[in-house]
Amino acid sequence: MMETDSILDSFNKPKTLNEVHSKAVQFVTNCQKAETKKLVLVTSGGTSVPLEKNRVRHLDNFSTGWRGSASAEEFLKAEYAVIFLYRKNSFFPFTRHLPCENSNERLLQCLQIDKESGKVYLENDDEKIKNGIRDYQAYTSKNLFLPIQFVTLDEYLHFLHALCLAMKPLKSKAMVYLPAAVSDFYVPYKELPEHKIQSEIAAKGLTINLQPVPKLIRHLTKNWVDCAFVISFKLETDATILQQKAVDSLKKYGQHVVVANILKTKSQQVTVISEQMSSVIELSQDDIKNRVEIESKLVPFLTGLHDSYLSTIK
Amino acid sequence: MMETDSILDSFNKPKTLNEVHSKAVQFVTNCQKAETKKLVLVTSGGTSVPLEKNRVRHLDNFSTGWRGSASAEEFLKAEYAVIFLYRKNSFFPFTRHLPCENSNERLLQCLQIDKESGKVYLENDDEKIKNGIRDYQAYTSKNLFLPIQFVTLDEYLHFLHALCLAMKPLKSKAMVYLPAAVSDFYVPYKELPEHKIQSEIAAKGLTINLQPVPKLIRHLTKNWVDCAFVISFKLETDATILQQKAVDSLKKYGQHVVVANILKTKSQQVTVISEQMSSVIELSQDDIKNRVEIESKLVPFLTGLHDSYLSTIK
C-alpha cells in the first residue's frame, strides 16, 4: 500500500491506485535489472472533471494526445524506458497511423474478410502501420513500455503521484515530461452533487463554481521525485503572453524546462526555455512537405539537455 | 442552400451544414426510389459545449453511444433505412465488438503481420466481428445507412435540423429516435472568449455562467418534421423522479413516445411511455446470461408502435 500525499485529499482516490503503483514499481525494478539507462514518464491527453458523482456532465480539456504519443515513440527510439500516462481514447503510440484513430467507420471501411482463410485483414496496411505494430511488439516484449490509462482529473493526479514515487529510485536518470492538458479548475469530490443536475433548477441558466487546482508541479519537483529532470508545457492561444508565462512558471515551480507553444502552430514550432537558454525548434518547409513530426526534433533536443543535466549531477 | 431556423441563431453554423443536408436529401431520394418502407434518424453519443472559441475547455455530456449504435443495427435489421447522427469517437454500429472500441492498445495487441503474405490481420476475429463487417458492407452498398458525425452542440443541433428537413417528404414513414445525451446548457457563440481562459484571472476559482438550451424537441415535433414518429429519451440517476418527468415531457413537447431509463440499470430495463400506455421492457436472467442486448427488445417494440401509428394516419 502506497501512502497518498495529503495535498491530494480533495481528489477522489481511484480504486486501482495501488495496482497502478505496483505495476510501476515492478516496471522500474525490471528497468534497473536490465540496466536501462534512462526512464521517462510521459503524460498525454486531457483530463475530465466530473460535475456530478454519477459522471454525466463533466468539464473537459481538449487534447488529442498526438504530442504525447509521438513523443513516447521518440523517447523509446532514444533508448528510454517509457511510462505512458494517457487519457482513454486519446492517441496511442504506434497506432497513430492506424485508420481507426480518427473514426471507427474508417477502420470498418479498411477491414476485409479473406475469402480463403476467413481471416479479417486490414486492406490499407502501409509500412507506417506495419512498423507501428512491429515496434509495439518489440518494445513491449522487452519491458520498455508501460501504458497507464486515466479519464478523470482525480485519476490523473493520483496516478501521477504514484508513478513519480515508483520512479524515485532512479533519481536524476528519471525524466518527467508533462504535455497532458490538465484542468486548472475542479469541484472537490465531497461537494459534487450525487445526481444529475436538474434542468428545472436551472431554467434560467446554470452557474458552475470551480475551485483552482493546487499548482502540483511545485509539489512534484520538490517532493514527489528525487532529482528527476522535469519538463512542463505551456499551451496558449495568445502568442503575446506566452514567453513571459513560461519564464514565470520556471521560476515559480522549479521544473528544469518549459516547452512553450501556441495552439495553432504547435505542430510546427515550439520554444524550449530553461534558466540558461531559450531555443526555438521548428520545422522547415521541406520538413513539412516530408511529414516530419516536430517531436522527432524536440525529443532529441530534450534528451540532450537531460544528458547535460546528468553530467552536472554526477 | 438550406434555410436555417432562427431558433438556432445563437448556435455557430457548421461549415459543412449544406454538405450534410445535401447528402441526406440524396439519401432520402434514393430510399424513396428503392421503395424503402421506413426511415429512422438515430442520434447517439454526447454533445460537447465549447467554453472558448479556440476549443480548449469544453463541457461534455458523457455517453458511450452504445444505445444509439446498438439501436441503429436493430433498425437496419427491421428494414428501416438509418441516418446515424453520432458523436465522434463514440460507439459506431457494427464495430461495437471490435477490440479497438475500448482502447487502441487492445487493437494493437490483436493485430498481427502474416509472415507469408505480409498482410496485417486481426488475431481475435470471432464471428461477431466478422458479421459486423459483413453487415456494414451489405447495408452500405444497398444505400441503407448514412452516418453523420458531430462533436459540438452547435453541430448537433444544426445537423439535426438539416436532417429533419431532408426527411420531411417521408412524412409519417419517418421516425426520429433521440437517445443522444444533449447538453441542457451552453454559452452562446458570440459570448465565448476568443482565447483560453487565463488561470490567473481565476486564481480564487472560476465561475462559468451557462444559459439554458432552448427546448428544441417541441420545435422539432411542430416545425422540423411533418408527422414523423418522434421518440425521445429521459435519462436520470434518481429513479424517484423519472416516471413523472417522462409524462411531463410527453405533454409539454408533443413527441409520441418517451423512453425512460436510469443510468445504473439502463442496459437491463427501460420504460416506454406514450399517451396511451406505459410498458416496462427488461432483460430476464437468461437474457443477461446469453448477452442479449435490451435494444433487440426495445427497437422491435418501438417499430410496432410506429406501425400502429402509420395505420391510424392512413
XYZ file of C-alpha atoms in Angstrom:
628
model
C 0.000 0.000 0.000
C 1.468 3.322 -1.063
C 0.906 6.437 1.000
C -1.071 9.206 -0.660
C 0.020 12.828 -0.377
C -2.361 14.919 1.747
C -2.344 17.580 -0.969
C -4.475 15.126 -2.977
C -7.072 14.664 -0.223
C -9.802 16.564 -2.072
C -9.366 14.370 -5.159
C -11.249 11.081 -5.197
C -8.803 8.177 -4.782
C -9.081 5.716 -7.707
C -9.802 2.096 -6.783
C -6.918 0.904 -8.936
C -4.317 3.207 -7.361
C -2.354 0.503 -5.571
C -2.443 -1.713 -8.637
C -1.043 1.095 -10.813
C 1.640 1.806 -8.238
C 2.690 -1.856 -8.032
C 2.844 -2.170 -11.816
C 5.121 0.857 -11.982
C 7.352 -0.382 -9.161
C 7.724 -3.696 -10.992
C 8.452 -1.894 -14.270
C 11.124 0.297 -12.668
C 12.699 -2.731 -10.977
C 12.853 -4.539 -14.328
C 14.460 -1.497 -15.936
C 17.075 -1.341 -13.190
C 17.854 -5.053 -13.607
C 18.126 -4.650 -17.382
C 20.395 -1.663 -16.824
C 18.141 0.576 -18.889
C 19.918 3.893 -18.695
C 17.066 6.359 -18.543
C 13.334 6.332 -17.943
C 10.702 8.912 -18.803
C 7.145 9.372 -17.603
C 5.108 10.890 -20.441
C 1.633 12.290 -19.718
C -0.775 12.681 -22.619
C -4.298 13.855 -23.463
C -6.742 15.968 -21.476
C -8.397 15.471 -18.092
C -12.105 15.195 -17.414
C -13.547 16.976 -14.364
C -16.854 15.478 -13.181
C -19.616 17.894 -12.201
C -21.718 15.108 -10.660
C -20.739 11.966 -8.719
C -22.622 9.932 -11.306
C -20.442 11.242 -14.121
C -22.982 12.513 -16.671
C -21.765 16.084 -17.101
C -18.100 16.890 -16.985
C -15.685 19.626 -17.917
C -13.052 18.516 -20.386
C -9.736 19.855 -21.611
C -9.358 19.210 -25.290
C -6.189 17.422 -26.308
C -5.805 14.744 -28.961
C -2.707 13.289 -27.280
C -0.768 13.480 -30.540
C 2.207 15.237 -28.919
C 2.393 12.834 -26.004
C 2.087 9.701 -28.100
C 4.528 10.899 -30.794
C 6.986 11.878 -28.037
C 6.660 8.490 -26.340
C 7.744 6.832 -29.611
C 10.719 9.194 -29.899
C 11.829 8.508 -26.321
C 11.707 4.773 -26.986
C 13.860 5.314 -30.089
C 16.272 7.245 -27.872
C 16.519 4.149 -25.629
C 14.471 5.448 -22.757
C 12.056 3.174 -20.942
C 8.651 4.873 -21.119
C 5.721 5.025 -18.717
C 2.826 6.474 -20.710
C 0.031 8.031 -18.608
C -2.691 8.775 -21.145
C -6.317 9.769 -21.451
C -8.579 6.955 -22.589
C -9.404 7.290 -26.313
C -6.650 9.815 -26.981
C -3.884 8.963 -29.442
C -1.752 5.987 -28.518
C 1.853 5.377 -29.588
C 2.261 3.104 -32.619
C -1.427 3.301 -33.558
C -1.331 6.931 -34.642
C -1.281 5.852 -38.263
C -3.987 3.238 -37.975
C -7.184 4.152 -39.784
C -9.253 3.764 -36.624
C -7.594 6.670 -34.889
C -9.961 9.161 -36.374
C -13.039 7.062 -36.786
C -14.311 3.577 -36.305
C -16.103 3.944 -39.577
C -12.744 4.436 -41.310
C -11.457 1.264 -39.692
C -14.551 -0.629 -40.759
C -14.038 0.530 -44.336
C -10.495 -0.872 -44.263
C -11.309 -4.293 -42.834
C -11.894 -7.147 -45.259
C -12.571 -10.821 -44.763
C -10.209 -13.027 -46.737
C -12.300 -15.444 -48.787
C -9.878 -18.360 -48.476
C -8.579 -18.195 -44.917
C -11.601 -16.397 -43.421
C -9.203 -14.086 -41.611
C -10.032 -10.420 -41.067
C -7.299 -8.289 -42.576
C -6.512 -4.607 -42.976
C -6.803 -3.531 -46.582
C -4.841 -0.340 -46.103
C -1.680 -1.727 -44.483
C 1.093 0.684 -45.454
C 4.589 0.471 -43.987
C 3.925 3.057 -41.251
C 1.187 0.839 -39.860
C 3.301 -2.301 -40.044
C 6.244 -0.570 -38.406
C 3.927 0.599 -35.624
C 2.797 -2.965 -34.942
C 6.382 -4.296 -35.041
C 7.729 -1.554 -32.765
C 4.924 -2.001 -30.251
C 5.533 -5.752 -30.085
C 9.297 -5.275 -29.747
C 9.233 -2.606 -27.012
C 6.528 -4.397 -25.066
C 8.300 -7.735 -25.143
C 11.477 -6.027 -23.887
C 9.549 -4.467 -20.991
C 10.371 -0.949 -22.109
C 6.863 0.436 -22.386
C 4.170 0.702 -19.684
C 0.872 2.383 -20.643
C -1.466 3.552 -17.851
C -4.905 4.940 -18.667
C -6.831 7.764 -16.978
C -10.100 9.598 -17.611
C -10.725 11.997 -14.728
C -8.523 14.665 -13.141
C -8.658 12.648 -9.901
C -7.200 9.606 -11.632
C -4.591 11.681 -13.429
C -3.277 13.330 -10.253
C -3.261 10.227 -8.057
C -1.638 8.137 -10.788
C 0.943 10.853 -11.496
C 1.863 10.825 -7.813
C 2.052 7.027 -7.670
C 4.206 6.849 -10.811
C 6.597 9.536 -9.566
C 7.027 7.654 -6.278
C 7.751 4.446 -8.168
C 10.418 6.249 -10.239
C 12.148 7.814 -7.219
C 14.940 5.203 -7.003
C 16.141 6.253 -10.468
C 16.933 9.756 -9.197
C 18.279 12.020 -11.967
C 18.032 9.222 -14.566
C 14.306 9.762 -14.463
C 12.574 12.350 -16.605
C 9.038 13.636 -16.099
C 7.579 15.033 -19.335
C 4.187 16.671 -18.937
C 2.365 17.586 -22.174
C -1.043 16.439 -20.861
C -3.715 19.160 -20.814
C -4.664 19.252 -17.134
C -7.638 21.251 -15.920
C -6.839 24.315 -13.789
C -10.252 24.063 -12.121
C -12.345 21.421 -10.430
C -15.127 20.712 -7.961
C -13.844 18.868 -4.862
C -15.312 15.365 -4.737
C -17.155 15.973 -1.443
C -19.002 18.936 -2.949
C -20.234 17.127 -6.047
C -23.985 16.544 -6.257
C -24.926 12.863 -6.081
C -27.359 13.009 -9.010
C -27.623 14.679 -12.358
C -28.107 18.441 -12.053
C -31.804 19.038 -12.683
C -32.539 21.180 -15.709
C -35.543 22.744 -13.959
C -33.376 24.099 -11.158
C -31.528 25.913 -13.847
C -34.345 27.030 -16.121
C -32.762 30.457 -16.259
C -29.242 29.110 -16.672
C -26.655 27.287 -14.669
C -23.722 28.643 -12.751
C -20.848 26.303 -12.089
C -18.379 27.336 -9.411
C -14.999 25.734 -9.840
C -12.060 25.887 -7.491
C -8.491 26.246 -8.673
C -6.497 23.004 -8.806
C -3.480 23.380 -6.483
C -0.302 24.002 -8.505
C 1.048 20.491 -8.071
C 4.078 20.935 -10.302
C 5.923 22.735 -7.489
C 4.997 19.905 -5.172
C 6.081 17.350 -7.760
C 9.541 18.866 -8.289
C 10.129 19.280 -4.538
C 8.562 16.174 -3.026
C 7.364 13.537 -5.457
C 10.595 12.985 -7.350
C 14.225 12.888 -6.303
C 16.340 14.990 -8.740
C 14.329 13.856 -11.771
C 14.581 16.084 -14.844
C 11.158 17.754 -15.131
C 9.709 19.265 -18.314
C 6.373 21.049 -18.330
C 4.344 22.550 -21.172
C 2.652 25.896 -21.629
C -0.050 25.995 -24.253
C -1.725 29.278 -25.057
C -3.872 30.569 -27.875
C -2.459 34.095 -27.460
C 1.204 34.428 -28.562
C 1.750 37.796 -26.879
C 1.697 36.396 -23.354
C 3.313 33.006 -23.916
C 7.050 33.597 -23.387
C 6.552 35.595 -20.186
C 4.228 32.963 -18.770
C 6.792 30.244 -19.475
C 9.603 32.166 -17.740
C 7.370 32.920 -14.753
C 6.401 29.274 -14.465
C 10.045 28.153 -14.449
C 10.902 30.485 -11.578
C 7.853 29.642 -9.535
C 7.640 25.877 -9.842
C 11.196 24.600 -10.079
C 10.913 22.425 -13.195
C 14.039 22.342 -15.428
C 12.476 23.118 -18.789
C 9.264 24.638 -20.125
C 8.158 23.855 -23.667
C 6.032 26.783 -24.819
C 3.610 26.532 -27.721
C 0.692 28.228 -29.395
C -2.410 26.189 -30.161
C -2.477 26.998 -33.873
C 1.239 26.404 -34.641
C 2.108 23.760 -32.078
C 2.823 21.050 -34.605
C 5.353 23.270 -36.434
C 7.069 25.361 -33.790
C 7.858 25.159 -30.078
C 10.135 27.173 -27.812
C 12.253 25.330 -25.262
C 13.019 27.523 -22.265
C 15.321 26.777 -19.343
C 17.105 29.010 -16.835
C 20.118 29.085 -19.124
C 18.578 29.420 -22.577
C 15.627 29.763 -24.900
C 15.647 27.825 -28.201
C 13.107 27.806 -30.961
C 12.605 24.415 -32.582
C 10.702 24.473 -35.829
C 10.016 22.519 -38.962
C 11.362 23.769 -42.295
C 9.177 23.895 -45.409
C 10.934 20.707 -46.534
C 10.205 19.031 -43.199
C 6.538 19.883 -43.552
C 6.478 18.515 -47.112
C 8.135 15.289 -45.920
C 5.707 14.990 -42.994
C 8.486 15.206 -40.427
C 6.985 15.451 -36.948
C 8.244 18.180 -34.645
C 8.574 15.627 -31.833
C 11.407 13.991 -33.803
C 13.367 17.231 -33.299
C 12.043 18.234 -29.882
C 12.678 14.942 -28.088
C 16.369 14.547 -29.152
C 16.941 18.165 -28.077
C 15.434 17.424 -24.669
C 17.315 14.155 -24.183
C 20.458 16.220 -24.900
C 19.512 18.614 -22.104
C 18.842 15.630 -19.837
C 22.335 14.268 -20.630
C 23.938 17.624 -19.780
C 21.952 17.669 -16.559
C 23.124 14.132 -15.695
C 26.755 15.161 -16.266
C 26.394 18.107 -13.840
C 24.829 15.902 -11.165
C 27.461 13.177 -11.241
C -28.665 26.142 -49.770
C -30.999 25.142 -46.947
C -32.593 27.753 -44.740
C -31.647 27.660 -41.086
C -34.245 28.072 -38.371
C -33.909 31.382 -36.482
C -34.196 29.453 -33.201
C -30.653 28.211 -33.967
C -29.198 31.704 -34.478
C -27.181 31.661 -31.262
C -25.540 28.367 -32.270
C -22.493 28.579 -34.518
C -23.375 27.311 -38.002
C -21.070 24.441 -39.065
C -19.181 24.947 -42.334
C -20.323 21.542 -43.578
C -24.034 22.174 -42.958
C -25.062 22.389 -46.606
C -22.983 19.342 -47.447
C -24.666 17.315 -44.693
C -28.079 18.495 -45.840
C -27.397 17.557 -49.485
C -26.114 14.121 -48.503
C -29.297 13.494 -46.529
C -31.558 14.748 -49.331
C -29.787 12.377 -51.733
C -30.089 9.505 -49.247
C -33.829 10.103 -48.764
C -34.355 10.343 -52.532
C -32.557 7.023 -53.007
C -34.707 5.441 -50.308
C -37.879 6.671 -51.990
C -36.737 5.302 -55.355
C -35.894 1.944 -53.805
C -39.272 1.960 -52.076
C -37.698 1.543 -48.677
C -40.706 1.499 -46.409
C -39.487 3.366 -43.376
C -36.561 5.576 -42.365
C -35.243 6.447 -38.923
C -32.886 9.185 -37.768
C -30.911 7.872 -34.776
C -28.889 10.323 -32.647
C -26.099 8.916 -30.499
C -23.407 9.958 -28.016
C -22.981 13.180 -26.033
C -22.518 16.789 -27.106
C -19.537 18.996 -26.359
C -20.149 22.636 -25.384
C -17.136 24.885 -26.006
C -16.237 27.425 -23.303
C -13.756 29.220 -25.594
C -13.796 29.904 -29.352
C -10.455 28.125 -29.583
C -11.922 24.935 -28.187
C -9.550 24.060 -25.335
C -12.020 23.778 -22.477
C -15.445 22.389 -23.011
C -18.377 20.961 -21.109
C -19.239 17.423 -22.092
C -22.194 15.101 -21.595
C -20.995 11.586 -21.007
C -22.482 8.966 -23.274
C -20.735 5.993 -24.821
C -23.201 5.832 -27.716
C -23.814 2.136 -27.064
C -27.619 2.514 -27.078
C -27.661 4.578 -30.251
C -25.318 2.307 -32.170
C -26.982 -0.929 -30.996
C -30.378 0.550 -31.894
C -29.168 1.584 -35.357
C -28.247 -2.057 -36.026
C -31.674 -3.216 -34.850
C -33.486 -0.697 -37.058
C -31.495 -1.900 -40.070
C -32.489 -5.479 -39.227
C -36.103 -4.277 -39.092
C -35.681 -2.991 -42.673
C -35.517 0.683 -41.839
C -33.103 2.952 -43.682
C -30.966 4.625 -40.997
C -29.397 8.066 -40.730
C -26.973 7.879 -37.797
C -26.047 11.247 -36.252
C -23.273 10.373 -33.827
C -20.584 11.914 -31.633
C -17.078 11.418 -32.961
C -15.305 8.597 -31.114
C -18.480 7.234 -29.579
C -19.595 3.676 -30.376
C -20.362 3.005 -34.007
C -22.721 0.342 -35.372
C -21.020 -2.910 -36.451
C -17.734 -2.054 -34.730
C -19.080 -2.390 -31.197
C -17.423 -5.774 -30.919
C -14.114 -4.773 -32.421
C -11.265 -4.773 -29.930
C -10.432 -1.129 -30.677
C -13.698 0.151 -29.284
C -12.367 0.349 -25.798
C -8.732 1.001 -26.445
C -6.287 1.388 -29.244
C -3.868 -0.612 -27.190
C -6.284 -3.545 -27.289
C -6.479 -3.277 -31.060
C -2.714 -3.176 -31.311
C -2.478 -6.324 -29.227
C -4.798 -8.091 -31.668
C -3.075 -7.077 -34.906
C -0.507 -9.432 -36.371
C 1.541 -9.349 -39.542
C 1.215 -12.500 -41.592
C 4.712 -13.811 -42.298
C 3.898 -15.121 -45.757
C 1.572 -12.537 -47.284
C 2.790 -9.566 -45.244
C -0.841 -8.649 -44.611
C -1.976 -7.172 -41.316
C -4.692 -9.340 -39.821
C -6.855 -9.403 -36.733
C -5.903 -12.243 -34.429
C -9.114 -12.128 -32.470
C -11.658 -12.404 -35.302
C -14.690 -14.075 -33.774
C -17.998 -14.378 -35.601
C -19.489 -11.228 -34.067
C -16.703 -9.175 -35.590
C -16.998 -10.833 -38.991
C -20.756 -10.400 -39.010
C -20.293 -6.733 -38.199
C -18.004 -6.254 -41.169
C -20.342 -8.187 -43.487
C -23.448 -6.318 -42.317
C -21.770 -2.932 -42.658
C -20.671 -3.730 -46.204
C -24.113 -5.032 -47.143
C -26.160 -2.136 -45.717
C -23.765 0.467 -47.082
C -23.732 -0.994 -50.577
C -27.552 -1.014 -50.536
C -27.609 2.670 -49.540
C -29.484 1.941 -46.332
C -27.090 3.520 -43.852
C -25.863 7.132 -43.681
C -23.563 8.070 -40.776
C -23.068 11.782 -39.957
C -20.542 12.841 -37.297
C -20.763 15.686 -34.775
C -18.655 16.927 -31.871
C -20.159 20.169 -30.552
C -23.701 21.052 -29.503
C -23.775 23.598 -32.372
C -23.056 20.879 -34.907
C -25.551 18.505 -33.308
C -28.436 20.997 -33.411
C -27.816 22.352 -36.902
C -27.311 18.857 -38.320
C -30.431 17.572 -36.539
C -32.421 20.382 -38.142
C -30.942 19.748 -41.603
C -31.593 16.001 -41.380
C -35.188 16.502 -40.236
C -35.821 18.850 -43.172
C -34.363 16.300 -45.570
C -36.680 13.624 -44.146
C -39.825 15.760 -44.388
C -41.070 14.243 -47.696
C -41.353 10.852 -45.960
C -43.997 12.232 -43.598
C -45.205 9.604 -41.103
C -42.906 6.947 -42.556
C -40.054 8.802 -40.883
C -39.061 8.155 -37.288
C -36.857 10.421 -35.175
C -35.181 8.478 -32.348
C -33.211 10.645 -29.937
C -31.047 8.780 -27.401
C -28.131 11.256 -27.737
C -27.141 12.977 -24.485
C -27.619 16.630 -25.348
C -26.445 19.391 -23.052
C -29.163 21.450 -21.356
C -26.766 24.385 -21.038
C -24.415 26.343 -23.259
C -22.632 29.627 -23.813
C -23.913 31.435 -26.933
C -21.162 31.581 -29.554
C -20.996 35.382 -29.552
C -20.292 35.430 -25.831
C -17.421 32.939 -25.930
C -13.979 34.351 -25.107
C -11.591 34.263 -28.079
C -8.666 32.832 -26.108
C -8.075 30.316 -23.370
C -9.457 31.494 -20.038
C -6.436 32.698 -18.059
C -5.792 30.771 -14.868
C -4.583 33.922 -13.123
C -7.910 35.673 -13.635
C -9.380 32.830 -11.740
C -6.780 32.257 -9.030
C -9.590 32.032 -6.489
C -11.749 29.864 -8.716
C -13.745 30.133 -11.870
C -17.432 30.718 -12.339
C -18.992 29.603 -15.572
C -22.403 31.021 -16.428
C -24.334 28.841 -18.791
C -27.633 29.594 -20.454
C -30.367 27.030 -20.925
C -30.543 25.427 -24.369
C -33.991 26.170 -25.846
C -36.213 23.075 -25.657
C -35.939 22.226 -29.316
C -37.904 18.997 -29.143
C -41.153 20.966 -29.137
C -39.917 22.897 -32.128
C -38.821 19.696 -33.833
C -42.194 17.955 -33.464
C -44.115 21.068 -34.588
C -41.936 22.538 -37.343
C -38.962 20.469 -38.429
C -40.772 17.255 -39.295
C -44.116 16.526 -40.937
C -45.993 13.839 -38.943
C -42.793 11.884 -38.238
C -42.978 9.482 -35.294
C -40.771 11.047 -32.596
C -39.172 9.176 -29.689
C -37.188 10.984 -27.027
C -35.224 9.646 -24.050
C -35.137 10.598 -20.397
C -32.042 9.531 -18.518
C -31.864 10.150 -14.795
C -29.715 8.873 -11.979
C -32.594 9.220 -9.499
C -35.413 6.680 -10.024
C -37.917 8.511 -7.815
C -38.413 11.380 -10.270
C -38.082 9.563 -13.569
C -41.634 8.477 -14.447
C -43.175 11.846 -13.642
C -40.546 13.668 -15.700
C -41.229 11.419 -18.682
C -45.002 12.024 -18.523
C -44.466 15.779 -18.154
C -42.143 15.801 -21.134
C -44.677 13.997 -23.341
C -47.371 16.545 -22.546
C -45.138 19.544 -22.986
C -43.193 18.689 -26.127
C -45.518 16.688 -28.344
C -43.305 13.692 -29.077
C -45.105 10.327 -29.414
C -43.020 8.218 -27.048
C -40.584 8.748 -24.190
C -38.135 6.004 -23.290
C -37.273 6.485 -19.622
C -34.193 4.943 -18.036
C -31.963 5.086 -15.007
C -28.211 5.449 -15.510
C -27.283 2.361 -13.488
C -29.838 -0.067 -14.955
C -30.257 1.324 -18.464
C -28.804 -1.693 -20.193
C -31.267 -4.038 -18.450
C -34.508 -2.119 -18.097
C -36.316 0.744 -19.817
C -39.871 2.061 -19.597
C -41.662 3.027 -22.789
C -44.266 5.715 -22.150
C -46.838 7.102 -24.592
C -50.149 8.886 -24.082
C -51.913 5.544 -24.227
C -49.633 3.273 -22.218
C -46.545 2.628 -20.136
C -44.606 -0.616 -20.706
C -41.566 -1.918 -18.910
C -39.107 -3.709 -21.179
C -36.467 -5.694 -19.382
C -33.979 -8.486 -19.780
C -34.553 -11.773 -17.981
C -31.747 -13.506 -16.086
C -31.411 -15.858 -19.078
C -31.171 -12.899 -21.457
C -28.366 -11.418 -19.372
C -26.557 -14.772 -19.324
C -26.872 -15.028 -23.108
C -25.716 -11.433 -23.587
C -28.972 -10.385 -25.181
C -28.982 -6.615 -25.676
C -32.010 -4.668 -24.496
C -32.092 -2.809 -27.825
C -33.052 -6.090 -29.510
C -36.303 -5.952 -27.483
C -36.790 -2.194 -27.346
C -36.463 -1.492 -31.075
C -38.999 -4.140 -32.264
C -41.428 -2.822 -29.636
C -40.994 0.718 -30.987
C -41.262 -0.284 -34.656
C -44.551 -1.956 -33.629
C -45.770 1.340 -32.183
C -44.649 3.099 -35.362
C -46.677 0.608 -37.442
C -49.775 1.218 -35.321
C -49.218 4.947 -35.739
C -48.917 4.537 -39.517
C -52.191 2.592 -39.626
C -54.016 5.385 -37.761
C -52.624 8.058 -40.112
C -53.604 6.328 -43.352
